[in-house]
Short mmCIF file of C-alpha atoms in Angstrom, two decimals:
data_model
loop_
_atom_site.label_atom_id
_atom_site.label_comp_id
_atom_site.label_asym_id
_atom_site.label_seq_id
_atom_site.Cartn_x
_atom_site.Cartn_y
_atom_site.Cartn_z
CA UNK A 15 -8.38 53.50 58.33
CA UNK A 16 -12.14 54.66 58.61
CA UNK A 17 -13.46 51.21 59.05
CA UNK A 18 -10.62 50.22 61.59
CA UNK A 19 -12.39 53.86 63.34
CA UNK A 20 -15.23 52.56 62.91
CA UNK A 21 -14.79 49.09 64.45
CA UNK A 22 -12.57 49.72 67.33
CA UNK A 23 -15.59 51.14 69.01
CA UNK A 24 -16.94 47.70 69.88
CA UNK A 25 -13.67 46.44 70.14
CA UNK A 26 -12.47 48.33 73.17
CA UNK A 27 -16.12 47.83 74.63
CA UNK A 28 -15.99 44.07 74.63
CA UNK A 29 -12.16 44.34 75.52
CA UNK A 30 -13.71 46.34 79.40
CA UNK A 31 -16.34 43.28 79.49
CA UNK A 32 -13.74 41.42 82.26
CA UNK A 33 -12.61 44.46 83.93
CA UNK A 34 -16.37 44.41 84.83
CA UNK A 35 -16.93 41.32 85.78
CA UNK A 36 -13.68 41.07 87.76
CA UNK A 37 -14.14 44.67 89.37
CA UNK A 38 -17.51 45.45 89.66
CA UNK A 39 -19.57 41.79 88.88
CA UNK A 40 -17.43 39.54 90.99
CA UNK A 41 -17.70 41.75 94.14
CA UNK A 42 -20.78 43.50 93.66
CA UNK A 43 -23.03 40.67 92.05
CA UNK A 44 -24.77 40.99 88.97
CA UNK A 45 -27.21 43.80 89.96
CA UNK A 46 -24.64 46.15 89.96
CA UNK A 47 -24.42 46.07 85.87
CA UNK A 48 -28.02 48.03 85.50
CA UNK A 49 -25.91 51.28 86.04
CA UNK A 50 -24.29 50.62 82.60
CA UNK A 51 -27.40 50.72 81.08
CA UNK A 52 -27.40 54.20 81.38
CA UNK A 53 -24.16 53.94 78.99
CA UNK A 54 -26.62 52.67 76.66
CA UNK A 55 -28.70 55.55 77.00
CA UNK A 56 -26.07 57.45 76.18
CA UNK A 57 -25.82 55.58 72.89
CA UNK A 58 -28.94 56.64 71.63
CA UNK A 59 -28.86 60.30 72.34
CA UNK A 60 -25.33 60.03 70.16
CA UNK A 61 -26.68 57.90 67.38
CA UNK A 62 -30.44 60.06 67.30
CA UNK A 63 -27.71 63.02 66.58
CA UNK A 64 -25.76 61.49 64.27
CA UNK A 65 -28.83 60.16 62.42
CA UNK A 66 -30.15 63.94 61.84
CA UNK A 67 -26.54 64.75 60.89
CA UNK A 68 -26.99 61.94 58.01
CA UNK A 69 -30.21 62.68 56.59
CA UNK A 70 -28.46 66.33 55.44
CA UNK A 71 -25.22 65.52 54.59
CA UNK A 72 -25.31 61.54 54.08
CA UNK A 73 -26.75 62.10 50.36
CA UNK A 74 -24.00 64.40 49.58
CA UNK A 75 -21.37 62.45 50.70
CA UNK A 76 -22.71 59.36 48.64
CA UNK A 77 -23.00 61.50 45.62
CA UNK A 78 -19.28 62.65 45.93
CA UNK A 79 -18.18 59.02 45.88
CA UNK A 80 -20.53 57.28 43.18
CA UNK A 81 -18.40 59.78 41.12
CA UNK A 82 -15.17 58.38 41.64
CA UNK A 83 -16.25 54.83 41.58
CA UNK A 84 -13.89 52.53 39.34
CA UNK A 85 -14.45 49.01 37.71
CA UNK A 86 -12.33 45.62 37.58
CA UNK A 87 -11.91 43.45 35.19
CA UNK A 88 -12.70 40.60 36.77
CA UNK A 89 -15.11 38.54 35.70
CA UNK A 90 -18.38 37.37 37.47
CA UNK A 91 -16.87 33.89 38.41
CA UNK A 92 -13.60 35.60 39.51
CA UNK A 93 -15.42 37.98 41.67
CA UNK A 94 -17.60 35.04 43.36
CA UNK A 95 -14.01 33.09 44.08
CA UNK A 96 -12.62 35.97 45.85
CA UNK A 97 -15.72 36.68 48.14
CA UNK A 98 -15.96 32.86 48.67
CA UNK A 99 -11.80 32.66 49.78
CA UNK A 100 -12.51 35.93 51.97
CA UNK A 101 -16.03 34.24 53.77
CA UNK A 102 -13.63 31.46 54.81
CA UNK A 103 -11.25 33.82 56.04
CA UNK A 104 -13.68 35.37 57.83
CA UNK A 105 -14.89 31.91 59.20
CA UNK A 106 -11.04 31.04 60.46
CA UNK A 107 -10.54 34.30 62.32
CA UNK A 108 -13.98 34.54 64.27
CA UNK A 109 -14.13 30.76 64.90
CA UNK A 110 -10.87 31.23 66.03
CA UNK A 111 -11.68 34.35 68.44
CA UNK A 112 -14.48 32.59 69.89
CA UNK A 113 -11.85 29.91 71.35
CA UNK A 114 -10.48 32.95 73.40
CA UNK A 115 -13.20 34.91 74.04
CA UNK A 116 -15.91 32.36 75.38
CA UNK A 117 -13.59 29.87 76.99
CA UNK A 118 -9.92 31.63 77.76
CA UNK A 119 -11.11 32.13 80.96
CA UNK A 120 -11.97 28.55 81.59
CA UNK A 121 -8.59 27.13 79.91
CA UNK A 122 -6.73 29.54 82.39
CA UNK A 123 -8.96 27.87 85.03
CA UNK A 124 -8.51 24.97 84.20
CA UNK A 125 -4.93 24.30 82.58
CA UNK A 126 -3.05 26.58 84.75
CA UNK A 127 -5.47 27.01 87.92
CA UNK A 128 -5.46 30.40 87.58
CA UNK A 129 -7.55 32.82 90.04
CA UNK A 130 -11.30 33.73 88.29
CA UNK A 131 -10.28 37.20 88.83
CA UNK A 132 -6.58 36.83 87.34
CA UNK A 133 -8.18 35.17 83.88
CA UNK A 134 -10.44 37.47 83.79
CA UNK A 135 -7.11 39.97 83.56
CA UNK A 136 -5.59 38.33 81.21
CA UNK A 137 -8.60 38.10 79.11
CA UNK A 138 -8.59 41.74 79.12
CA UNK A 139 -5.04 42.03 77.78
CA UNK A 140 -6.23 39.54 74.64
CA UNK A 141 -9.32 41.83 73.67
CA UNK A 142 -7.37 45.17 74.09
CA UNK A 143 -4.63 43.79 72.14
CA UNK A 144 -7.40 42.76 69.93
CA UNK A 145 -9.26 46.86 69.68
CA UNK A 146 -5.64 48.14 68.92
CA UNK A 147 -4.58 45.64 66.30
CA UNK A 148 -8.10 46.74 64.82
CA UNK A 149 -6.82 50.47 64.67
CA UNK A 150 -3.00 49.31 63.31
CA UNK A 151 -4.52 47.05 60.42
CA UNK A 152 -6.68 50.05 58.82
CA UNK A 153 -3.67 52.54 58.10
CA UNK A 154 -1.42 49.70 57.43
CA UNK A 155 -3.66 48.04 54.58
CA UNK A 156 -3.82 51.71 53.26
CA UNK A 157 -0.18 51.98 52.91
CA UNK A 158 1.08 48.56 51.73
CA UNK A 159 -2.20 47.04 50.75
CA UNK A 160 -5.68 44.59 52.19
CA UNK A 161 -3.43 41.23 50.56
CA UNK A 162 -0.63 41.77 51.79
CA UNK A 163 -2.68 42.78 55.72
CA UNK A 164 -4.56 39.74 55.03
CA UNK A 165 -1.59 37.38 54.45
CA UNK A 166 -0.19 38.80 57.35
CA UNK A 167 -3.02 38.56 59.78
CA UNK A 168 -4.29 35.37 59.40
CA UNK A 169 -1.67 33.01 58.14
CA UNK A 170 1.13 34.93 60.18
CA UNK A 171 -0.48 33.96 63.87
CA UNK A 172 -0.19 30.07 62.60
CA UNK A 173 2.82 29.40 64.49
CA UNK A 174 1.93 30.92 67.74
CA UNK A 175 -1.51 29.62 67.57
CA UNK A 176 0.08 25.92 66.77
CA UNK A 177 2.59 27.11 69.83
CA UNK A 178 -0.33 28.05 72.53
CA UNK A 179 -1.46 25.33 73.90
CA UNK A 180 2.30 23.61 74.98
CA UNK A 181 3.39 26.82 76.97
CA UNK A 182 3.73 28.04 80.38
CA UNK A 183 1.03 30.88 81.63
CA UNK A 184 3.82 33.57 81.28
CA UNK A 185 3.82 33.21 77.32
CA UNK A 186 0.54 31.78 77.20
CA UNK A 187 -0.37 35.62 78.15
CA UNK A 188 2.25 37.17 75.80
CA UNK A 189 1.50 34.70 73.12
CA UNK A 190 -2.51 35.56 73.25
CA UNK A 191 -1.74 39.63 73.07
CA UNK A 192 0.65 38.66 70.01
CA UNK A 193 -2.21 36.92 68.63
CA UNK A 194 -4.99 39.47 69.30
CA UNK A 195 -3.10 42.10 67.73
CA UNK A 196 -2.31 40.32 64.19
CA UNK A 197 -5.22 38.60 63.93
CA UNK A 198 -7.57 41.71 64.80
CA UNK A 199 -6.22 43.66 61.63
CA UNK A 200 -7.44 41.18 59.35
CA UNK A 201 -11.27 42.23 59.19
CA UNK A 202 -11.29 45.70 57.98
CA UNK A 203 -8.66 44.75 55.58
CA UNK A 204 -11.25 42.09 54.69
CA UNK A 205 -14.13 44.30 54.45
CA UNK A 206 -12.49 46.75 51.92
CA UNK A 207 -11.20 44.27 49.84
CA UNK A 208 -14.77 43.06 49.39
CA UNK A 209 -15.90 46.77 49.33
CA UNK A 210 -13.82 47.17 46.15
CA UNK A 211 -14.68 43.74 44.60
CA UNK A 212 -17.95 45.29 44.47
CA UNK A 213 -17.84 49.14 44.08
CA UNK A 214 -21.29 50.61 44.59
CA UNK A 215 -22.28 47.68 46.72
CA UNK A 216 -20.81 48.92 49.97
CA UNK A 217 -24.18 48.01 52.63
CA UNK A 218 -24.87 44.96 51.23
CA UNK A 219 -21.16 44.04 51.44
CA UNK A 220 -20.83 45.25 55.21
CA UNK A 221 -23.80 43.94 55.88
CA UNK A 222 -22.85 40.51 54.54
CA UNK A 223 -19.25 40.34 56.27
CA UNK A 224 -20.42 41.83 59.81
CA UNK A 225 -23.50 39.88 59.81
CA UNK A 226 -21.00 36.47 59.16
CA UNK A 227 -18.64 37.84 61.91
CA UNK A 228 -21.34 37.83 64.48
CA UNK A 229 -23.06 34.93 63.21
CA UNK A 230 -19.78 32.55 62.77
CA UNK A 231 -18.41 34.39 66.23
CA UNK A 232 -21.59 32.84 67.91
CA UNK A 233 -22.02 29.46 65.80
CA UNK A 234 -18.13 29.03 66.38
CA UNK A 235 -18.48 29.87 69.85
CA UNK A 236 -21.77 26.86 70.00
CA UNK A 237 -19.82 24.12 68.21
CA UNK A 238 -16.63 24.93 70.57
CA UNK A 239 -18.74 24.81 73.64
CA UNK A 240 -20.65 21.57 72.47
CA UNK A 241 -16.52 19.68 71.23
CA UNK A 242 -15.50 21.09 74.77
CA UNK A 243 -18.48 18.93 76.95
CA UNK A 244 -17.29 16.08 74.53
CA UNK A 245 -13.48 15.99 75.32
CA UNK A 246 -11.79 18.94 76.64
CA UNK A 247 -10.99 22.75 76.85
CA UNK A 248 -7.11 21.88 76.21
CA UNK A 249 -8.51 19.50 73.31
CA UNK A 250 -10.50 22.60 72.02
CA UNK A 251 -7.59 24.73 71.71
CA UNK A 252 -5.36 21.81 69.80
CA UNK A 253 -8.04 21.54 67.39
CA UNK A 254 -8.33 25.67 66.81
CA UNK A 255 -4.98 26.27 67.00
CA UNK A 256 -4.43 25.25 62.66
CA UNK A 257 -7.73 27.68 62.17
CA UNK A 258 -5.14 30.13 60.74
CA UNK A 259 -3.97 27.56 58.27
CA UNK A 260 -6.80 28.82 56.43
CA UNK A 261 -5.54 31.77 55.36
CA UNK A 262 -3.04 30.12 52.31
CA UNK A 263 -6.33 30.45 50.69
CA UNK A 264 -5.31 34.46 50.44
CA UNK A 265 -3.39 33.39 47.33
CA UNK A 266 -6.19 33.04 45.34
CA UNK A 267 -7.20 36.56 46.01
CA UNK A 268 -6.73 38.89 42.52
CA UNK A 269 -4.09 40.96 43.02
CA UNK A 270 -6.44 44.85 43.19
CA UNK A 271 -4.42 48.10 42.31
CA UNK A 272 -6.52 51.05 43.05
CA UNK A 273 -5.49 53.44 39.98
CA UNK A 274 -3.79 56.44 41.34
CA UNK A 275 -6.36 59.00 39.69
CA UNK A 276 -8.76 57.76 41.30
CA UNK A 277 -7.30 57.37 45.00
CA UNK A 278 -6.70 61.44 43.93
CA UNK A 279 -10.39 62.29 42.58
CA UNK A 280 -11.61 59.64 46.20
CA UNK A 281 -9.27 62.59 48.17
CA UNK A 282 -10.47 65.44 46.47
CA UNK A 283 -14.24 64.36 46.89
CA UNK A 284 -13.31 63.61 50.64
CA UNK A 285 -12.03 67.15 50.76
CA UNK A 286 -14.79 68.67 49.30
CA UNK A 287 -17.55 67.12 51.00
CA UNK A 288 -15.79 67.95 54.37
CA UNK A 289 -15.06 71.24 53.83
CA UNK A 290 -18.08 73.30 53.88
CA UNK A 291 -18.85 70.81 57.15
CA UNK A 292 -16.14 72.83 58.38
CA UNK A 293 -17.28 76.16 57.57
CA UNK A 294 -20.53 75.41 59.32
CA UNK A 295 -18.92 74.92 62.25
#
């Protein structure tokens, strides 16, 4: 659930990217977007804060959970196999979004002659679907586990992916929200599971996964663009619509049960750490 917090941030941002262009770009012109820099003003003042905030508490905090780490037995190989299966799930879902996100405007254009405003809409609905399937996948995978999320997420959008490019624009919409929401819930899910094939390794594991979702997002999003001039949009969203198929690689994930005393001793760290925070305030 923390790292679906953590992500939906940028999620809902990107997901207000059309209303922008089709409020406030499209009838204003460009200029008009070097008011939102102050937005990003904003941003550091916040993250200056929460930087101070960090260098008092941050040690603490990573004290508190070194002590609860726990070990698999999983071998080196085993552990290599599993981060291998989840870069390739990584690669199907971003490669994937960057179908809709760089060109769903230009297939609505295009296949349905759509209004530039009205795709821009609709492109809306996808990402927002997309930021709240983000904040459903994190409490999910803590209740009924990142496999089973992952199974779900990826593999489980293969027949309305297969499905999207034959419909009318009515379910084209509703089929794309469907899709954005599933999908979406698959990275934290993703993330963690890699977190705990590596306990104690938690930056260079984030590090690793988000720095392949933005670099796949925008190599995915270069190859698409490049197939598109070739042949078509419509032929671009054929060819990405069996991405998901990817994800029957999920069952060679290990199967990882969290022992119960130490999902206790992770709570009772949590609890300590956050409750003279509380007092201070």
């Amino acid at each position: 659930m923390a790292q679906s917090v953590f992500q939906v941030g940028g999620n809902f941002g990107s997901s207000l990217g059309p209303l922008l262009i089709a409020f406030v770009v499209l009838p204003q012109g460009q200029k008009s977007l070097a008011w939102f820099t102050l937005a990003a003003l904003f941003g550091i003042v916040l993250l200056t804060g929460l930087g101070h905030w960090y260098k008092q508490h941050g040690q603490a905090i990573q004290k508190k959970h070194a002590a609860v780490k726990h070990t698999l037995n999983l071998s080196r190989k085993r552990i290599g196999g599993a981060l291998a299966v989840l870069i390739m799930l990584t690669l199907s879902k971003y490669f994937y979004l960057a179908s809709i996100t760089s060109y769903y405007v230009f297939y609505l254009m295009q296949h349905f002659h759509t209004g530039e405003r009205d795709a821009q809409l609709y492109l809306f609905l996808f990402l927002a679907a997309v930021a709240a399937g983000t904040v459903i996948g994190g409490p999910v995978g803590d209740r009924i586990g990142r496999k089973k999320v992952i199974w779900i997420s990826i593999l489980g959008v293969l027949p309305l992916t297969l499905l999207l490019p034959y419909v009318a624009l009515p379910v084209t919409v509703a089929l794309s929200v469907v899709i954005g929401l599933v999908i979406a819930s698959a990275f934290s899910a993703i993330l963690v599971y890699a977190q705990e094939l590596l306990p104690g390794r938690v930056g260079m594991v984030s590090g690793l996964f988000f720095g392949l979702a933005f670099g796949l997002g925008g190599l995915g999003a270069a190859v698409l663009g490049a197939l598109a001039d070739r042949t078509s949009i419509d032929f671009v969203y054929k060819v990405c619509s069996v991405l998901p198929a990817l994800g029957l690689l999920t069952g060679f994930l290990p199967d990882i049960h969290k022992p119960d005393v130490g999902e206790e001793a992770e709570t009772m760290a949590t609890v300590e750490v956050l409750a003279p925070l509380g007092s201070e305030e």
